[in-house]
Short mmCIF file of C-alpha atoms and ligand atoms in Angstrom, two decimals:
data_model
loop_
_atom_site.label_atom_id
_atom_site.label_comp_id
_atom_site.label_asym_id
_atom_site.label_seq_id
_atom_site.Cartn_x
_atom_site.Cartn_y
_atom_site.Cartn_z
CA MET A 1 4.08 35.85 64.09
CA PHE A 2 5.00 32.60 65.75
CA LEU A 3 7.16 34.38 68.29
CA LEU A 4 4.50 36.98 68.91
CA PHE A 5 1.91 34.35 69.49
CA ALA A 6 4.21 32.33 71.70
CA SER A 7 4.86 35.33 73.88
CA PHE A 8 1.14 36.00 74.04
CA SER A 9 0.36 32.48 75.20
CA TRP A 10 3.14 32.19 77.69
CA SER A 11 3.17 35.60 79.26
CA GLN A 12 5.31 35.97 82.32
CA THR A 13 3.75 35.40 85.68
CA PHE A 14 4.13 37.72 88.63
CA ALA A 15 6.53 35.30 90.30
CA GLN A 16 8.72 35.13 87.19
CA SER A 17 8.74 38.82 86.41
CA HIS A 18 9.56 39.60 90.01
CA GLN A 19 12.13 36.85 90.14
CA ILE A 20 10.41 35.15 93.04
CA VAL A 21 12.32 31.90 92.90
CA ASN A 22 10.69 30.60 96.03
CA GLN A 23 7.05 30.66 95.08
CA ASP A 24 5.84 29.40 98.45
CA SER A 25 4.22 32.75 99.16
CA ILE A 26 1.58 31.97 96.57
CA ALA A 27 1.77 28.17 96.75
CA HIS A 28 -0.75 28.08 99.59
CA LYS A 29 -3.52 29.79 97.69
CA MET A 30 -2.64 27.80 94.51
CA GLN A 31 -3.15 24.42 96.17
CA TRP A 32 -6.80 23.87 95.27
CA PHE A 33 -5.99 24.87 91.69
CA ALA A 34 -3.06 22.46 91.47
CA ASP A 35 -5.25 19.66 92.81
CA ALA A 36 -8.33 20.46 90.72
CA LYS A 37 -6.92 19.55 87.27
CA LEU A 38 -10.14 20.13 85.35
CA GLY A 39 -12.12 23.34 84.93
CA ILE A 40 -15.02 24.23 82.65
CA PHE A 41 -14.88 27.52 80.78
CA ILE A 42 -18.20 29.07 79.75
CA HIS A 43 -18.44 31.64 76.98
CA TRP A 44 -21.91 33.14 77.11
CA GLY A 45 -22.99 36.56 75.96
CA ILE A 46 -25.04 38.36 73.34
CA TYR A 47 -22.85 36.73 70.68
CA SER A 48 -24.58 33.47 71.64
CA VAL A 49 -27.89 34.79 70.31
CA LYS A 50 -27.21 34.62 66.56
CA GLY A 51 -24.13 32.52 67.15
CA VAL A 52 -21.42 34.85 65.85
CA GLY A 53 -17.80 35.09 66.95
CA GLU A 54 -17.51 36.57 70.46
CA SER A 55 -16.53 40.24 70.06
CA TRP A 56 -13.97 39.51 67.36
CA SER A 57 -16.72 39.23 64.69
CA PHE A 58 -17.49 42.96 64.81
CA HIS A 59 -13.92 43.98 65.66
CA ASN A 60 -12.72 42.18 62.53
CA LYS A 61 -15.67 43.57 60.52
CA GLN A 62 -17.30 40.24 59.71
CA ILE A 63 -20.54 41.77 61.02
CA SER A 64 -21.40 45.43 61.57
CA TYR A 65 -21.30 46.76 65.13
CA LYS A 66 -24.98 47.63 64.79
CA ASP A 67 -25.96 44.09 63.79
CA TYR A 68 -23.78 42.66 66.53
CA MET A 69 -25.41 44.87 69.16
CA ALA A 70 -28.87 44.03 67.81
CA GLN A 71 -28.33 40.70 69.56
CA LEU A 72 -28.97 42.54 72.84
CA LYS A 73 -32.68 42.34 71.94
CA GLY A 74 -32.45 38.57 71.62
CA PHE A 75 -30.65 37.76 74.87
CA THR A 76 -33.54 36.27 76.84
CA ALA A 77 -31.90 33.62 79.02
CA ALA A 78 -35.37 32.03 78.78
CA ASN A 79 -34.08 28.48 79.17
CA TYR A 80 -31.29 29.29 81.57
CA HIS A 81 -31.15 26.85 84.49
CA PRO A 82 -27.98 27.65 86.44
CA GLN A 83 -28.33 24.70 88.80
CA GLN A 84 -28.47 22.36 85.80
CA TRP A 85 -25.33 24.00 84.44
CA ALA A 86 -23.59 23.58 87.77
CA ASP A 87 -24.73 19.97 88.12
CA LEU A 88 -23.46 19.14 84.63
CA ILE A 89 -20.12 20.74 85.44
CA LYS A 90 -19.98 18.72 88.63
CA GLU A 91 -20.83 15.56 86.71
CA SER A 92 -17.93 16.18 84.30
CA GLY A 93 -15.50 15.94 87.18
CA ALA A 94 -14.46 19.57 86.92
CA ARG A 95 -13.54 21.21 90.21
CA TYR A 96 -13.82 24.78 88.98
CA ALA A 97 -15.68 26.82 86.41
CA VAL A 98 -14.89 30.13 84.76
CA ILE A 99 -17.62 32.24 83.14
CA THR A 100 -17.31 35.32 80.94
CA THR A 101 -18.52 38.16 83.15
CA LYS A 102 -17.65 40.57 80.33
CA HIS A 103 -16.01 39.84 76.98
CA HIS A 104 -14.18 42.34 74.73
CA ASP A 105 -17.59 43.57 73.46
CA GLY A 106 -18.09 45.26 76.83
CA VAL A 107 -21.46 43.65 77.58
CA ALA A 108 -21.48 42.88 81.30
CA LEU A 109 -23.54 39.93 82.53
CA TRP A 110 -24.35 41.73 85.78
CA ASN A 111 -26.03 45.02 86.62
CA SER A 112 -22.99 47.26 86.63
CA LYS A 113 -23.39 50.69 88.17
CA CYS A 114 -20.08 51.84 86.67
CA GLY A 115 -21.49 52.52 83.21
CA GLY A 116 -21.28 50.56 79.99
CA ILE A 117 -23.70 48.01 78.55
CA ASN A 118 -25.16 45.13 80.54
CA VAL A 119 -27.72 42.37 80.20
CA VAL A 120 -29.84 43.64 83.10
CA LYS A 121 -30.37 47.10 81.64
CA ASN A 122 -30.12 46.36 77.95
CA THR A 123 -31.58 42.89 77.25
CA PRO A 124 -34.90 41.09 77.78
CA ALA A 125 -33.14 38.79 80.27
CA HIS A 126 -33.42 41.77 82.68
CA ARG A 127 -31.47 40.06 85.42
CA ASP A 128 -28.02 39.36 86.76
CA VAL A 129 -27.26 35.96 85.26
CA LEU A 130 -24.00 35.50 87.17
CA ALA A 131 -25.24 35.52 90.77
CA PRO A 132 -27.43 32.38 90.45
CA LEU A 133 -24.68 30.49 88.64
CA PHE A 134 -22.03 31.28 91.24
CA SER A 135 -24.36 30.21 94.04
CA ALA A 136 -25.33 27.00 92.19
CA LEU A 137 -21.67 26.19 91.63
CA ARG A 138 -20.86 26.82 95.28
CA LYS A 139 -23.71 24.53 96.29
CA ASP A 140 -21.92 21.85 94.27
CA SER A 141 -18.52 22.72 95.82
CA ILE A 142 -17.18 23.96 92.49
CA LYS A 143 -14.70 26.83 92.70
CA CYS A 144 -15.87 29.97 90.91
CA GLY A 145 -13.85 31.83 88.29
CA ALA A 146 -14.74 35.16 86.72
CA TYR A 147 -13.41 35.81 83.21
CA PHE A 148 -12.97 39.57 82.86
CA SER A 149 -11.87 41.24 79.63
CA LEU A 150 -9.54 44.18 80.14
CA ILE A 151 -10.35 45.23 76.59
CA ASP A 152 -13.74 46.91 76.22
CA TRP A 153 -14.24 47.84 72.57
CA SER A 154 -17.70 49.33 73.24
CA TYR A 155 -16.69 51.83 75.89
CA PRO A 156 -16.32 55.30 74.31
CA ASP A 157 -13.14 56.03 76.30
CA TYR A 158 -11.40 52.82 75.23
CA PRO A 159 -8.82 53.67 72.52
CA ALA A 160 -9.40 50.69 70.19
CA PHE A 161 -12.70 49.82 68.54
CA LEU A 162 -12.81 48.21 65.10
CA LYS A 163 -9.74 46.65 63.54
CA ASP A 164 -7.48 49.36 62.05
CA SER A 165 -9.35 52.24 63.68
CA ASN A 166 -8.44 53.67 67.04
CA ARG A 167 -10.55 56.33 68.73
CA TYR A 168 -7.47 58.08 70.12
CA GLU A 169 -3.93 57.55 71.33
CA ILE A 170 -3.29 57.46 75.07
CA ARG A 171 -0.24 59.72 74.79
CA ASN A 172 -2.40 62.41 73.16
CA ASP A 173 -5.17 62.22 75.74
CA PRO A 174 -4.04 60.58 78.98
CA ALA A 175 -7.04 62.01 80.87
CA ARG A 176 -9.40 60.07 78.62
CA TRP A 177 -7.51 56.85 79.33
CA GLU A 178 -7.81 57.64 83.05
CA LYS A 179 -11.57 57.65 82.58
CA PHE A 180 -11.39 54.18 81.12
CA LEU A 181 -9.17 52.98 83.97
CA ASP A 182 -11.69 54.28 86.51
CA TYR A 183 -14.49 52.50 84.69
CA TYR A 184 -12.83 49.10 84.32
CA GLN A 185 -11.50 49.09 87.87
CA CYS A 186 -14.92 50.10 89.16
CA GLN A 187 -16.41 47.10 87.32
CA LEU A 188 -13.74 44.79 88.57
CA LYS A 189 -14.47 45.90 92.15
CA GLU A 190 -18.13 45.11 91.57
CA VAL A 191 -17.22 41.60 90.42
CA LEU A 192 -15.07 41.13 93.52
CA ASN A 193 -17.70 42.52 95.88
CA ASN A 194 -20.68 40.78 94.29
CA TYR A 195 -19.24 37.29 93.81
CA ASN A 196 -15.93 37.06 95.65
CA PRO A 197 -14.54 34.81 92.90
CA ASP A 198 -11.89 32.21 93.71
CA LEU A 199 -10.20 33.00 90.41
CA ILE A 200 -10.04 36.05 88.18
CA TRP A 201 -9.38 35.14 84.56
CA PHE A 202 -8.22 38.26 82.70
CA ASP A 203 -8.03 38.43 78.94
CA GLY A 204 -6.84 40.98 76.39
CA ASP A 205 -3.84 42.33 78.29
CA TRP A 206 -1.86 42.39 75.03
CA GLU A 207 -3.48 45.67 73.91
CA HIS A 208 -1.65 47.70 76.60
CA SER A 209 1.36 47.61 78.88
CA ALA A 210 1.35 46.71 82.57
CA LYS A 211 1.88 50.38 83.35
CA GLU A 212 -1.04 51.47 81.20
CA TRP A 213 -3.40 48.88 82.73
CA GLN A 214 -2.08 49.74 86.22
CA ALA A 215 -1.57 46.02 86.61
CA ALA A 216 0.37 46.26 89.90
CA LYS A 217 -2.42 48.31 91.47
CA VAL A 218 -5.07 45.95 90.14
CA ARG A 219 -3.24 42.90 91.50
CA LYS A 220 -3.06 44.59 94.89
CA MET A 221 -6.71 45.59 94.73
CA ILE A 222 -7.74 41.97 94.11
CA LEU A 223 -5.54 40.58 96.87
CA ASP A 224 -6.58 43.30 99.34
CA HIS A 225 -10.14 42.21 98.76
CA ASN A 226 -9.29 38.53 99.20
CA PRO A 227 -5.68 37.33 99.47
CA ASN A 228 -6.71 33.84 98.29
CA THR A 229 -7.95 34.96 94.90
CA ILE A 230 -5.97 33.38 92.09
CA ILE A 231 -5.14 35.58 89.11
CA ASN A 232 -4.50 34.01 85.70
CA GLY A 233 -1.46 34.96 83.63
CA ARG A 234 -3.04 37.68 81.52
CA LEU A 235 -2.54 40.71 83.71
CA ALA A 236 0.56 41.90 81.89
CA GLY A 237 3.00 40.03 84.12
CA TYR A 238 1.02 40.28 87.35
CA GLY A 239 -0.80 36.93 87.27
CA ASP A 240 -0.10 33.70 89.12
CA TYR A 241 -0.05 31.05 86.40
CA ASP A 242 0.30 30.67 82.64
CA THR A 243 -2.51 30.18 80.18
CA PRO A 244 -1.67 28.67 76.79
CA GLU A 245 -4.72 28.89 74.54
CA GLN A 246 -5.88 26.11 72.17
CA ASN A 247 -2.30 25.07 71.38
CA PHE A 248 -1.02 22.05 73.23
CA PRO A 249 2.54 22.29 74.60
CA VAL A 250 4.74 19.58 73.11
CA THR A 251 7.46 19.59 75.74
CA ARG A 252 6.78 19.84 79.45
CA PRO A 253 6.53 23.51 80.46
CA ASN A 254 9.06 24.47 83.08
CA LEU A 255 6.36 26.08 85.21
CA ARG A 256 4.86 25.34 88.55
CA TRP A 257 1.29 26.10 87.47
CA TRP A 258 -0.27 26.30 84.05
CA GLU A 259 -3.63 25.73 82.42
CA LEU A 260 -4.50 24.97 78.80
CA CYS A 261 -7.78 26.56 77.76
CA MET A 262 -9.36 24.72 74.87
CA THR A 263 -12.73 24.57 73.11
CA VAL A 264 -14.84 21.44 72.55
CA ASN A 265 -15.31 22.44 68.88
CA ASP A 266 -13.34 25.26 67.22
CA ASN A 267 -15.04 28.27 68.83
CA TRP A 268 -15.49 29.70 72.31
CA GLY A 269 -19.11 30.72 72.05
CA TRP A 270 -22.02 28.89 70.43
CA GLN A 271 -21.73 28.96 66.62
CA PRO A 272 -24.16 26.68 64.80
CA GLN A 273 -22.00 26.24 61.68
CA ASP A 274 -19.13 24.85 63.74
CA THR A 275 -19.63 21.10 63.90
CA ASN A 276 -15.98 20.24 64.34
CA TRP A 277 -16.51 18.62 67.74
CA LYS A 278 -13.64 16.90 69.45
CA THR A 279 -14.55 13.40 70.57
CA PRO A 280 -14.62 12.44 74.27
CA TYR A 281 -11.63 10.19 73.57
CA GLN A 282 -9.62 13.08 72.10
CA ILE A 283 -10.50 15.35 75.01
CA ILE A 284 -9.65 12.68 77.57
CA ARG A 285 -6.25 12.14 75.96
CA ILE A 286 -5.54 15.86 75.87
CA PHE A 287 -6.60 16.12 79.52
CA ALA A 288 -4.34 13.21 80.49
CA ASP A 289 -1.46 14.87 78.65
CA CYS A 290 -2.08 18.13 80.52
CA ILE A 291 -1.99 16.58 83.97
CA SER A 292 0.95 14.40 83.00
CA MET A 293 2.86 17.61 82.28
CA GLY A 294 1.73 19.26 85.53
CA GLY A 295 -1.01 21.43 84.04
CA ASN A 296 -4.76 21.85 84.18
CA LEU A 297 -7.33 21.74 81.40
CA LEU A 298 -9.94 24.50 81.20
CA LEU A 299 -12.42 23.05 78.73
CA ASP A 300 -14.75 25.53 77.08
CA ILE A 301 -18.45 25.13 76.32
CA GLY A 302 -20.69 27.62 74.51
CA PRO A 303 -24.33 27.68 75.60
CA LYS A 304 -26.92 29.29 73.28
CA GLY A 305 -28.32 32.75 73.99
CA ASP A 306 -31.40 31.31 75.69
CA GLY A 307 -29.21 29.32 78.08
CA THR A 308 -29.48 25.91 76.41
CA ILE A 309 -26.32 23.84 76.45
CA THR A 310 -25.84 21.97 73.16
CA PRO A 311 -26.26 18.18 73.11
CA GLN A 312 -22.65 17.87 71.88
CA ASP A 313 -21.27 19.76 74.88
CA ILE A 314 -23.49 17.73 77.21
CA HIS A 315 -22.30 14.48 75.62
CA VAL A 316 -18.63 15.38 76.04
CA LEU A 317 -19.07 16.50 79.65
CA LYS A 318 -20.99 13.36 80.60
CA GLU A 319 -18.52 10.99 78.96
CA LEU A 320 -15.64 12.88 80.52
CA GLY A 321 -17.45 12.55 83.84
CA LYS A 322 -17.76 8.78 83.62
CA TRP A 323 -14.03 8.55 83.04
CA THR A 324 -12.91 11.13 85.64
CA HIS A 325 -15.05 9.55 88.35
CA LYS A 326 -13.78 6.06 87.59
CA ASN A 327 -10.17 7.25 87.57
CA SER A 328 -10.36 10.00 90.18
CA LYS A 329 -7.45 8.80 92.30
CA ALA A 330 -5.12 9.00 89.30
CA ILE A 331 -6.27 12.54 88.52
CA TYR A 332 -7.05 14.83 91.47
CA GLY A 333 -4.32 15.92 93.83
CA THR A 334 -1.61 14.23 91.80
CA LEU A 335 1.73 15.52 90.58
CA ALA A 336 3.16 15.60 87.06
CA GLY A 337 4.23 12.14 85.93
CA LEU A 338 7.28 10.57 84.34
CA PRO A 339 9.55 12.67 82.16
CA GLU A 340 9.69 11.69 78.50
CA GLY A 341 11.36 8.40 77.63
CA HIS A 342 10.15 6.16 80.47
CA PHE A 343 6.69 5.33 79.18
CA TYR A 344 4.80 5.74 75.89
CA GLY A 345 1.96 7.78 77.28
CA PRO A 346 0.84 10.20 79.97
CA SER A 347 1.32 9.46 83.65
CA THR A 348 0.82 11.09 87.05
CA LEU A 349 2.28 10.53 90.48
CA SER A 350 0.56 10.41 93.85
CA LYS A 351 1.44 13.35 96.09
CA ASP A 352 3.68 11.15 98.26
CA SER A 353 5.41 9.93 95.05
CA THR A 354 4.93 6.25 95.87
CA THR A 355 2.21 5.41 93.33
CA LEU A 356 2.67 5.92 89.63
CA TYR A 357 -0.43 6.15 87.45
CA LEU A 358 -0.05 5.14 83.82
CA PHE A 359 -2.59 6.28 81.24
CA LEU A 360 -2.60 3.80 78.39
CA PRO A 361 -2.84 5.64 75.12
CA GLY A 362 -3.93 2.76 72.94
CA LYS A 363 -6.22 -0.21 72.85
CA GLY A 364 -5.32 -3.70 71.78
CA ASN A 365 -1.75 -3.22 72.90
CA GLU A 366 -1.55 -5.82 75.63
CA GLN A 367 2.06 -5.17 76.61
CA GLU A 368 2.97 -1.91 78.28
CA VAL A 369 6.56 -1.05 79.14
CA ILE A 370 8.18 1.17 81.78
CA LYS A 371 11.87 1.96 81.36
CA GLY A 372 14.34 3.13 83.97
CA LEU A 373 12.13 2.51 87.00
CA ASP A 374 14.58 2.13 89.87
CA ASN A 375 12.04 0.92 92.45
CA LYS A 376 10.68 -2.41 93.48
CA ILE A 377 7.03 -2.79 92.48
CA LYS A 378 4.55 -3.79 95.17
CA SER A 379 1.59 -4.24 92.86
CA ILE A 380 0.07 -3.12 89.59
CA THR A 381 -3.70 -2.74 89.48
CA VAL A 382 -6.28 -1.38 87.07
CA VAL A 383 -7.76 1.86 88.42
CA GLY A 384 -11.53 1.80 88.80
CA ASN A 385 -11.55 -1.97 88.35
CA GLY A 386 -9.12 -3.27 90.95
CA MET A 387 -7.77 -6.21 89.00
CA GLN A 388 -4.17 -7.03 89.83
CA LEU A 389 -1.96 -7.37 86.76
CA HIS A 390 1.03 -9.60 86.07
CA TYR A 391 4.29 -8.07 85.04
CA ASP A 392 7.79 -9.24 84.12
CA ILE A 393 11.12 -7.58 84.68
CA VAL A 394 12.94 -7.98 81.40
CA GLY A 395 16.64 -7.60 80.66
CA LYS A 396 17.88 -6.92 84.20
CA ILE A 397 21.65 -7.49 84.27
CA SER A 398 22.85 -8.54 87.72
CA TRP A 399 26.03 -6.43 87.81
CA SER A 400 24.48 -3.32 86.20
CA PRO A 401 22.81 -0.46 88.06
CA VAL A 402 20.43 0.02 85.12
CA PRO A 403 16.93 -1.19 86.04
CA GLY A 404 15.26 -3.83 83.91
CA LEU A 405 12.27 -3.09 81.72
CA VAL A 406 8.86 -3.60 83.28
CA TYR A 407 6.51 -5.43 80.91
CA ILE A 408 2.88 -5.31 81.99
CA LYS A 409 0.18 -7.50 80.53
CA VAL A 410 -3.15 -5.70 80.19
CA PRO A 411 -5.92 -8.11 79.29
CA ALA A 412 -8.54 -6.83 76.85
CA ASN A 413 -11.37 -7.31 79.30
CA VAL A 414 -10.08 -4.66 81.73
CA GLN A 415 -9.59 -2.00 79.09
CA ASP A 416 -11.54 1.21 79.46
CA GLU A 417 -13.73 2.52 76.66
CA TYR A 418 -11.45 5.59 76.51
CA MET A 419 -8.18 5.33 78.43
CA THR A 420 -7.28 2.56 80.81
CA VAL A 421 -5.34 3.70 83.88
CA LEU A 422 -2.93 1.52 85.88
CA ALA A 423 -1.73 2.14 89.42
CA VAL A 424 1.85 1.01 89.98
CA LYS A 425 2.54 0.85 93.72
CA LEU A 426 6.20 1.33 94.51
CA ASP A 427 8.30 0.32 97.50
CA GLY A 428 9.03 3.98 98.28
CA LYS A 429 9.36 7.29 96.55
CA LEU A 430 9.78 7.12 92.79
CA LYS A 431 13.41 6.71 91.71
CA LEU A 432 14.37 6.90 88.07
CA TYR A 433 17.41 5.85 86.11
CA ARG A 434 17.95 8.64 83.56
CA GLY A 435 21.15 7.49 81.87
CA GLN A 436 21.98 6.27 78.40
CA GLY A 437 22.51 2.61 79.27
CA GLY A 438 26.00 2.96 80.73
CA LEU A 439 26.97 2.88 84.36
CA LYS A 440 26.09 6.54 84.94
O1 H79 B 1 -12.26 34.55 75.01
C1 H79 B 1 -11.58 33.74 74.08
C2 H79 B 1 -11.10 34.50 72.91
O2 H79 B 1 -12.09 35.40 72.39
C3 H79 B 1 -9.91 35.25 73.47
N1 H79 B 1 -9.43 34.42 74.54
C4 H79 B 1 -10.26 33.27 74.62
C5 H79 B 1 -10.30 32.69 76.00
C6 H79 B 1 -8.90 35.43 72.44
N2 H79 B 1 -9.16 35.88 71.28
N3 H79 B 1 -8.11 35.92 70.54
N4 H79 B 1 -7.16 35.47 71.23
C7 H79 B 1 -7.59 35.15 72.41
C8 H79 B 1 -5.86 35.37 70.67
C9 H79 B 1 -5.60 36.66 70.05
C10 H79 B 1 -4.55 36.83 69.36
C11 H79 B 1 -4.34 38.08 68.71
FE1 H79 B 1 -2.69 39.06 68.76
C12 H79 B 1 -4.61 39.34 69.21
C13 H79 B 1 -3.88 38.18 67.41
C14 H79 B 1 -3.76 39.55 67.14
C15 H79 B 1 -4.21 40.26 68.25
C16 H79 B 1 -1.53 38.31 70.28
C17 H79 B 1 -1.45 39.68 70.26
C18 H79 B 1 -1.08 37.83 69.09
C19 H79 B 1 -0.68 38.89 68.35
C20 H79 B 1 -0.91 40.03 69.06
#
């Protein structure tokens, strides 16, 4: 199970599966993504009406399909204010947002002409709820991502439906599968044509092979429409970057681009019984760990069916925003930080590699230490505060090439409510001593 799950989370990217060692061909379009660091994921659909598990609740028979679909009648979007959503996302410091255009339940949030169920035809909302959000986001200079589920358990020509019961097997009725392929690719084209998303975030690729999904053709279709569109790593080996889900990587992934998607509480969509909210401090630390390891965080919120964002989600986004704005130069456009062993905490590096940003994991610890830093330090300042800090070089042996330890005093009055960030200006590009204390 562990192995299965691991392979699900870390599916191969297009570059890896095609052994593209030099990834520069896609590096250009990936630049905004690499610089953005923080995205907001939005799970919104008819499951947000009663607050049941998105799609999985009926698939896993926790609720009947009929009762699940009865939520169509309750999807009003009566308090949906897309510009307020976009402004809140902007305030959080996120540079991109990804919304569920269609989850595994097959309910599209736009007026699809390709068939299937959608909120324009089948709910009292009676309107395309995606278009105004994408335009509000663009007004705020937020990049737009479209989550699109390959799985569609509602569509009559999709093989799987409820857990343990398939409608048919593809090998027994390939023509029926072709019908599904036509349908999903027709919908995908609509999403591309209607919204021209900067990012397509596929999900559910694990139910079929790349060949069955026609993943190569779909990748080409997306890039023919717009060569700058980024594709997440869930197109059966034809995506651009990896997408671990909920589980934080412990060691630094050996990947050029990756993104952890994670919920603020324990669920993707709104579920009133779930009060297990992560605190702003916890989320900020997780975010700092992501960027320290060269990844992004895609933080998920679950608005209610009427479009209201919960006070808990608002609180987290606003607190995160205070911190990201204060510390922006240590976050956006940076590179992964120090490898393990040099500093007890996350860090990032300016793009020119001459400023090291240290994210202090604790409070009350007034002495921070950097090991193996083989540069001269020009200055150490507190980000978002500007105060210059004193430091000592400890244990430097004159005849040894091993750098001394840098001890930095951080007075209590400059400490951030969440995570204090220091900027260590170096005399040139970062140089590290990586040895075991000997001459080499
Ligand atoms: O939309 C949210 C979730 O509904 C969806 N992705 C996020 C963004 C998601 N649901 N479940 N999962 C992701 C993980 C699913 C894992 C499993 Fe499996 C699918 C367990 C069994 C089938 C992967 C494939 C692990 C084993 C086989």
